[in-house]
XYZ file of C-alpha atoms in Angstrom:
489
model
C 35.791 43.206 43.879
C 31.883 44.818 43.159
C 29.143 42.874 44.388
C 27.553 41.444 41.394
C 23.989 42.640 41.988
C 25.513 46.086 41.621
C 26.322 47.341 38.355
C 24.357 49.434 35.586
C 25.539 51.903 32.613
C 23.769 55.149 34.403
C 23.270 54.058 38.237
C 26.794 54.272 39.389
C 28.253 51.206 41.207
C 26.842 52.113 44.469
C 23.093 51.687 43.450
C 21.137 48.389 43.634
C 19.704 46.888 40.897
C 16.036 47.229 42.609
C 16.582 50.771 43.231
C 13.663 52.871 42.284
C 16.030 54.783 40.008
C 16.973 50.982 37.772
C 13.144 49.719 37.975
C 11.585 53.664 35.968
C 14.743 52.693 33.581
C 13.843 49.046 32.639
C 10.175 49.843 32.621
C 11.163 52.599 30.051
C 13.429 50.347 28.066
C 10.478 47.955 27.679
C 7.799 50.336 26.270
C 10.567 51.399 23.705
C 11.100 47.157 22.967
C 7.341 46.770 23.103
C 6.748 47.114 19.806
C 9.620 44.825 18.226
C 8.492 41.967 20.532
C 4.843 41.783 19.606
C 6.530 41.753 15.590
C 8.554 39.148 16.321
C 6.014 36.684 18.813
C 3.915 37.570 15.647
C 5.907 36.016 13.193
C 7.261 33.303 14.964
C 3.161 32.333 15.989
C 2.676 32.943 11.859
C 5.733 30.742 11.705
C 5.126 28.147 13.800
C 1.462 27.452 11.837
C 3.368 27.672 8.889
C 5.379 24.941 10.310
C 1.978 22.596 11.883
C 0.003 23.173 8.405
C 3.304 22.095 6.277
C 3.765 18.717 9.355
C 0.192 18.254 8.849
C 0.246 18.140 5.032
C 3.383 15.858 5.097
C 1.468 13.262 7.308
C -1.628 13.248 5.552
C 0.052 12.683 2.627
C 2.074 9.712 4.298
C -1.001 8.610 5.649
C -2.730 8.597 2.021
C -0.105 6.482 1.235
C 0.254 4.042 4.129
C -3.107 3.429 3.408
C -3.305 2.902 -0.482
C 0.089 0.462 0.098
C -1.916 -1.604 2.797
C -4.830 -2.289 1.000
C -2.394 -3.094 -1.959
C -1.005 -5.634 0.124
C -3.768 -6.508 1.336
C -5.747 -7.757 -1.636
C -4.417 -10.750 -3.097
C -2.927 -10.572 -6.445
C -5.753 -11.831 -8.659
C -5.647 -15.197 -10.579
C -6.592 -15.348 -14.160
C -6.084 -18.877 -15.255
C -1.805 -18.895 -15.318
C 0.586 -20.866 -12.660
C -0.744 -20.751 -9.351
C 2.298 -19.426 -7.028
C 2.697 -21.455 -3.965
C 4.566 -20.510 -0.780
C 5.034 -23.205 1.907
C 6.689 -21.270 5.187
C 8.455 -24.442 6.594
C 8.804 -24.965 10.757
C 8.039 -27.469 12.025
C 10.181 -30.404 10.180
C 8.845 -32.831 12.011
C 5.385 -32.706 11.052
C 6.534 -32.293 7.530
C 4.354 -35.387 6.381
C 1.669 -33.633 6.839
C 2.885 -31.334 4.024
C 4.908 -33.308 1.557
C 2.352 -35.020 -0.282
C 0.594 -31.493 -0.928
C 4.156 -30.268 -1.994
C 4.898 -33.136 -4.406
C 1.164 -32.973 -5.836
C 1.287 -29.142 -6.610
C 5.020 -29.482 -7.609
C 4.206 -32.356 -10.419
C 1.232 -30.290 -11.981
C 1.764 -28.176 -14.130
C -0.521 -25.467 -12.848
C 1.586 -24.731 -10.164
C 4.909 -22.548 -9.196
C 5.761 -24.285 -5.659
C 8.415 -22.234 -3.690
C 9.206 -24.078 -0.185
C 10.695 -22.041 2.368
C 12.658 -22.791 5.815
C 12.288 -20.216 8.296
C 12.991 -20.133 12.218
C 10.740 -21.338 15.100
C 10.315 -20.460 19.077
C 8.610 -23.445 20.830
C 7.173 -22.867 24.657
C 9.925 -22.189 26.883
C 12.100 -22.119 24.157
C 13.995 -18.374 24.437
C 14.356 -17.224 20.817
C 13.700 -17.924 17.221
C 15.932 -20.442 15.853
C 16.268 -23.741 13.934
C 16.162 -22.429 10.341
C 19.170 -25.045 9.847
C 17.415 -27.889 11.444
C 14.231 -27.583 9.065
C 17.256 -26.892 6.232
C 18.669 -30.373 6.567
C 15.389 -32.298 7.303
C 14.236 -30.382 3.697
C 17.332 -31.332 2.044
C 17.619 -34.752 3.401
C 14.035 -35.481 1.821
C 15.081 -33.578 -1.540
C 12.737 -30.912 -1.926
C 14.096 -27.405 -3.004
C 14.029 -24.596 -0.790
C 15.427 -21.023 -0.336
C 16.400 -20.316 3.348
C 14.558 -16.958 5.168
C 16.833 -16.674 8.485
C 17.048 -12.928 8.285
C 18.182 -11.338 11.729
C 14.673 -8.797 11.275
C 11.731 -11.724 10.147
C 10.411 -9.165 8.194
C 13.368 -8.754 5.580
C 12.280 -12.213 5.379
C 8.877 -11.398 4.437
C 10.155 -8.729 1.490
C 11.822 -12.524 0.102
C 8.145 -13.815 0.251
C 6.378 -10.501 -1.370
C 8.702 -10.280 -3.791
C 7.226 -13.679 -5.065
C 3.586 -12.778 -5.177
C 1.586 -15.707 -4.070
C -1.226 -16.607 -4.670
C -1.018 -18.644 -1.969
C 0.775 -19.123 1.120
C 0.419 -22.437 3.233
C 1.824 -22.667 6.646
C 2.766 -25.034 8.850
C 0.543 -24.412 12.296
C -1.761 -22.216 13.166
C 0.406 -20.825 16.658
C 1.328 -17.305 15.210
C 3.907 -17.631 18.517
C 5.958 -19.989 16.799
C 7.019 -18.207 14.136
C 8.955 -14.967 13.738
C 6.377 -12.318 14.046
C 6.877 -11.618 10.188
C 5.329 -15.001 9.462
C 2.099 -13.887 11.916
C -1.459 -14.423 10.479
C -1.401 -10.886 10.253
C 1.196 -9.593 8.472
C 0.588 -12.731 5.907
C -2.342 -11.083 5.172
C -2.000 -9.731 1.305
C -2.019 -12.683 0.675
C -4.859 -16.102 0.676
C -3.664 -18.175 3.608
C -4.138 -21.653 3.855
C -3.461 -24.332 5.987
C -3.624 -28.652 6.522
C -3.150 -29.057 10.465
C -0.020 -30.313 11.156
C -1.900 -33.228 13.559
C -4.532 -35.119 11.986
C -7.521 -33.928 14.063
C -8.023 -31.915 17.037
C -9.416 -34.955 19.881
C -9.477 -32.081 22.608
C -11.655 -29.597 24.063
C -8.678 -27.634 23.424
C -7.791 -23.952 25.890
C -9.568 -21.071 25.494
C -8.007 -17.545 24.497
C -8.451 -15.255 27.353
C -9.733 -12.266 25.016
C -12.146 -14.716 22.527
C -13.725 -17.563 24.338
C -12.868 -20.019 21.140
C -11.599 -23.211 20.744
C -8.060 -22.199 19.613
C -7.595 -25.666 18.157
C -10.167 -24.972 15.297
C -10.201 -20.821 15.814
C -7.039 -19.391 16.300
C -6.138 -15.881 14.242
C -4.661 -17.817 11.443
C -7.926 -19.880 10.612
C -9.981 -16.301 11.032
C -7.384 -15.119 8.463
C -7.336 -18.186 6.319
C -8.872 -18.580 3.090
C -8.677 -22.607 3.220
C -8.742 -24.768 5.791
C -8.830 -28.480 4.625
C -10.209 -30.973 7.088
C -9.850 -34.546 8.013
C -13.268 -35.375 7.959
C -16.948 -33.634 8.202
C -17.061 -33.919 12.197
C -13.535 -31.728 12.391
C -14.796 -29.377 9.394
C -17.909 -28.858 11.661
C -16.522 -28.174 14.802
C -14.709 -25.511 12.772
C -17.156 -24.110 11.396
C -19.350 -23.530 14.211
C -16.377 -22.219 15.950
C -15.854 -19.765 13.559
C -19.299 -18.317 13.086
C -21.160 -17.986 9.579
C -17.765 -16.092 8.060
C -16.280 -19.516 8.251
C -18.162 -22.482 6.746
C -16.985 -21.873 3.352
C -13.208 -21.779 4.497
C -13.128 -25.025 5.982
C -13.382 -27.380 3.248
C -13.192 -31.756 3.876
C -10.570 -33.286 1.808
C -8.717 -36.067 4.340
C -5.460 -35.384 5.526
C -2.064 -36.588 3.611
C -0.736 -37.728 7.144
C -3.357 -40.714 6.710
C -1.815 -41.525 3.663
C 1.561 -41.428 4.325
C 1.425 -43.421 7.661
C -0.039 -45.907 5.838
C 2.396 -45.677 2.285
C 5.612 -45.334 5.093
C 8.003 -48.257 5.341
C 8.980 -49.597 8.253
C 11.953 -48.351 10.218
C 13.852 -49.103 13.556
C 16.736 -47.423 14.816
C 17.757 -49.549 17.633
C 20.447 -52.256 16.142
C 21.118 -54.927 17.919
C 22.665 -58.311 17.083
C 20.884 -61.863 18.459
C 17.486 -61.654 16.901
C 14.230 -60.087 16.730
C 12.772 -58.116 20.054
C 9.386 -57.450 20.446
C 9.553 -53.125 19.791
C 8.032 -50.969 21.684
C 7.467 -46.923 20.511
C 7.017 -44.480 23.844
C 5.908 -41.452 23.003
C 5.316 -38.446 25.260
C 3.692 -35.507 24.865
C 4.673 -31.668 25.855
C 2.413 -30.597 27.916
C 4.030 -31.981 31.837
C 2.682 -28.608 33.177
C -0.201 -27.445 35.054
C -1.769 -25.156 32.291
C -2.276 -26.216 28.423
C -4.044 -29.582 27.477
C -2.077 -31.114 30.894
C -2.170 -34.861 28.745
C 2.206 -34.974 29.442
C 3.032 -37.668 32.156
C 6.691 -38.078 31.035
C 8.074 -36.664 34.853
C 5.497 -39.527 36.451
C 7.382 -42.015 33.691
C 11.138 -41.168 32.910
C 12.117 -43.245 35.688
C 9.601 -46.162 35.610
C 10.276 -46.986 31.943
C 14.519 -46.375 32.671
C 13.896 -48.980 34.997
C 11.445 -51.372 32.449
C 13.715 -50.724 29.466
C 16.659 -51.579 31.864
C 14.861 -54.651 32.844
C 13.737 -56.144 29.644
C 16.533 -57.259 27.413
C 13.687 -59.110 25.063
C 12.195 -55.489 24.174
C 13.887 -52.680 22.521
C 12.599 -49.788 23.103
C 12.670 -45.802 20.959
C 11.650 -42.647 22.767
C 10.243 -40.342 20.395
C 9.343 -37.152 22.777
C 6.582 -34.400 21.428
C 8.901 -31.914 19.298
C 8.333 -29.070 21.773
C 9.077 -31.388 24.846
C 12.980 -30.731 24.962
C 12.286 -27.224 24.580
C 8.987 -27.059 27.268
C 11.266 -28.339 30.119
C 13.164 -24.875 29.777
C 9.427 -23.092 30.975
C 8.565 -22.056 34.278
C 5.713 -23.883 34.373
C 7.679 -27.315 33.859
C 7.776 -29.484 36.887
C 11.576 -30.508 35.500
C 14.472 -28.755 34.524
C 16.519 -28.784 31.569
C 19.125 -30.948 33.787
C 17.241 -33.492 34.572
C 15.549 -34.053 31.283
C 19.372 -34.130 29.846
C 20.293 -36.580 32.200
C 17.220 -38.875 31.494
C 18.322 -38.400 27.623
C 21.593 -39.651 28.821
C 20.961 -42.608 30.887
C 18.626 -44.155 28.009
C 21.206 -43.305 25.559
C 23.322 -45.590 27.259
C 20.983 -48.871 26.872
C 21.626 -51.322 24.444
C 17.998 -51.872 23.596
C 17.094 -48.185 22.879
C 17.385 -45.046 21.384
C 15.431 -41.580 21.187
C 13.935 -40.595 17.521
C 12.917 -36.865 16.844
C 12.388 -36.402 13.221
C 10.092 -36.343 9.836
C 9.646 -39.640 9.447
C 8.151 -41.284 12.593
C 5.717 -43.113 10.350
C 8.295 -45.092 9.865
C 9.179 -45.862 12.704
C 5.203 -46.134 14.125
C 5.394 -48.961 11.319
C 7.788 -50.911 12.363
C 6.624 -50.766 16.152
C 4.487 -53.827 17.660
C 2.851 -51.948 20.236
C 2.495 -47.673 21.117
C 2.484 -46.615 24.862
C 2.019 -42.511 25.654
C 0.382 -40.400 27.161
C -1.557 -38.684 24.032
C -3.017 -36.398 21.899
C -1.695 -36.825 18.147
C -0.545 -40.645 18.928
C -3.801 -41.806 20.302
C -4.928 -41.671 16.692
C -1.968 -42.218 14.470
C -0.466 -45.765 15.217
C -4.366 -46.860 14.815
C -3.609 -46.042 10.662
C -1.038 -48.960 11.205
C -3.336 -50.852 13.023
C -0.896 -51.141 16.279
C -1.820 -51.467 20.147
C -1.893 -48.472 22.135
C -1.829 -48.355 25.794
C -3.020 -44.675 26.691
C -1.597 -43.539 30.189
C -3.951 -41.389 31.116
C -3.271 -37.928 33.546
C -6.746 -37.271 35.904
C -6.789 -33.230 35.115
C -5.748 -33.797 31.854
C -8.658 -31.182 28.819
C -11.661 -33.140 28.100
C -12.023 -35.047 25.119
C -14.575 -33.374 21.995
C -16.582 -35.998 20.630
C -13.398 -37.239 18.042
C -11.581 -37.740 21.115
C -14.217 -39.855 22.748
C -14.108 -42.135 19.295
C -10.764 -42.409 19.165
C -10.332 -43.415 22.588
C -12.544 -46.545 21.962
C -9.418 -48.307 19.823
C -6.807 -47.324 22.866
C -6.182 -49.659 25.789
C -6.582 -46.737 29.327
C -4.611 -46.756 32.224
C -4.459 -44.267 34.800
C -1.286 -46.538 36.581
C 1.938 -46.615 35.167
C 2.989 -50.160 36.148
C -0.246 -51.534 34.941
C 0.880 -49.509 31.542
C 4.025 -51.054 31.488
C 2.786 -54.355 31.979
C 0.493 -53.694 29.304
C 2.764 -52.712 26.804
C 5.071 -55.144 27.150
C 2.303 -57.826 26.427
C 1.531 -56.441 23.457
C 4.821 -56.023 22.395
C 5.318 -59.288 22.704
C 2.712 -60.436 20.264
C -0.160 -60.788 23.037
C -3.796 -60.502 20.970
C -5.125 -57.345 20.593
C -8.766 -57.205 21.519
C -9.250 -52.991 19.912
C -8.359 -53.797 16.537
C -11.937 -53.902 14.901
C -12.387 -51.112 16.440
C -9.331 -49.231 15.590
C -9.962 -50.793 12.242
C -14.026 -48.770 12.486
C -12.121 -45.589 13.817
C -9.843 -45.226 10.583
C -12.536 -46.034 8.284
C -14.497 -43.249 9.875
C -12.534 -40.571 10.596
C -10.078 -41.352 7.233
C -12.751 -41.958 4.502
C -10.592 -40.244 2.131
C -7.670 -41.951 0.447
C -6.656 -39.512 -1.863
C -6.482 -35.944 -0.208
C -3.326 -34.703 -2.258
C -5.987 -34.567 -5.126
C -8.942 -33.285 -3.117
C -6.658 -30.256 -1.924
C -5.572 -29.679 -5.483
C -9.403 -29.524 -6.498
C -10.279 -27.541 -3.711
C -7.368 -24.336 -4.377
C -8.609 -24.759 -7.938
C -12.519 -24.338 -7.431
C -11.994 -21.178 -5.431
C -9.771 -19.559 -7.869
C -12.033 -20.204 -10.698
C -14.789 -19.085 -7.828
C -13.220 -15.804 -7.151
C -12.122 -15.310 -10.669
C -15.907 -15.262 -11.869
C -15.254 -18.992 -13.691
C -17.111 -21.972 -13.196
C -15.821 -23.863 -10.248
C -14.090 -27.377 -10.903
C -16.523 -29.634 -8.664
C -14.933 -31.904 -5.936
C -14.667 -35.535 -6.560
C -17.351 -37.615 -4.892
C -15.755 -39.161 -1.616
C -14.953 -42.457 -2.265
C -14.666 -44.545 1.693
C -11.696 -46.793 1.864
C -11.237 -50.158 4.029
C -8.158 -49.469 7.353
C -6.297 -52.635 6.384
C -5.379 -51.444 3.152
C -4.528 -48.212 5.135
């Protein structure tokens, strides 16, 4: 067999490729072929330049189109005096009381066309977006017609919202992380965003954002993108506007809070059913911030066994455990000191008691109204039961985020205990009819913090006034504030 490095049309089988004759032949051959190769290279270069120019033109046209569409999407539909199209995105049925009155007021007003949509959520500790079915069930139970937006790709859901061409979109909370990406502050930037905070008011100096050192309770991205944020009182408005700087003042409107009216009007309902006569009724509310970060109010890991023993040993009392809706998912978070197994074991033991049950739902105001006393580690439960004039025992964690001015005022109406045993003794006494020396302080807190008895009407007035101002008309002025007496709440 001839070696692979021996060949050639005229070198002969014994002449190596790299011989002088082969090199000379190859050199002459390249000279002959050079003009054709130069021409070919020139054509390739010209063609490549042409392709690049055509691609640049295509990209330029796509960029122009994208910019035009973006500009169109981020300019809210103008309002010219017809019906105001409103979409309410609901992911948090446990906080429906904050929006329920607004929904019914809008629904009954011929100036508005309202669409409610149930969407998934993901609270801290959860591994995926889910729960739209629970929201759907809660809205159905409350008699609220709605559409279901549960596409696996949330941007398909957003296409439905865009097709409704809303003038306004309400979302239930400022936390972008709780809702799918298509319902983030940026993705909803094509319309006017509105917020009725799910809590009546912020009571603490909340966690500061790492990128922007602001109070996330009043200056999250949703606040900055919002058209209107409706505030319970002037103190809340002033704090939010100050945190948001000069651009924030006009978007924060004092209207009062719908949840206050909802709690005041709730029909009492007690989910523990026992025979043998009336017993003292205790609501135990547990916050979700049981870890080392965030607001650090949660005391559940330190209270669970004591409360279980308390309920077992006191057949003269009845108990409703009302965990914060985020607590069941947070026990799966890396920052949680307890796991899902331990939490599940507690719930099973608690459910085995004849005088105890667990409630997580949108009608928790009715449970508060039916209770005789509340024991809690905060935060919203420090103020909301005061509206119903219920004695509150606050089990305070030493390392929690500090209270702001509003929080310090609110705490004057609660019994503060740092020791779990003393807190349990106090709530047992109050539940059995013990006099509450703080009742007048609660009345004063409610009178000062919830001075607006008709928040839904004021929210509607504020919406119409804002739209009229944008349309160049004379805006309707908000009605003057009418103080209310806490006793009538």
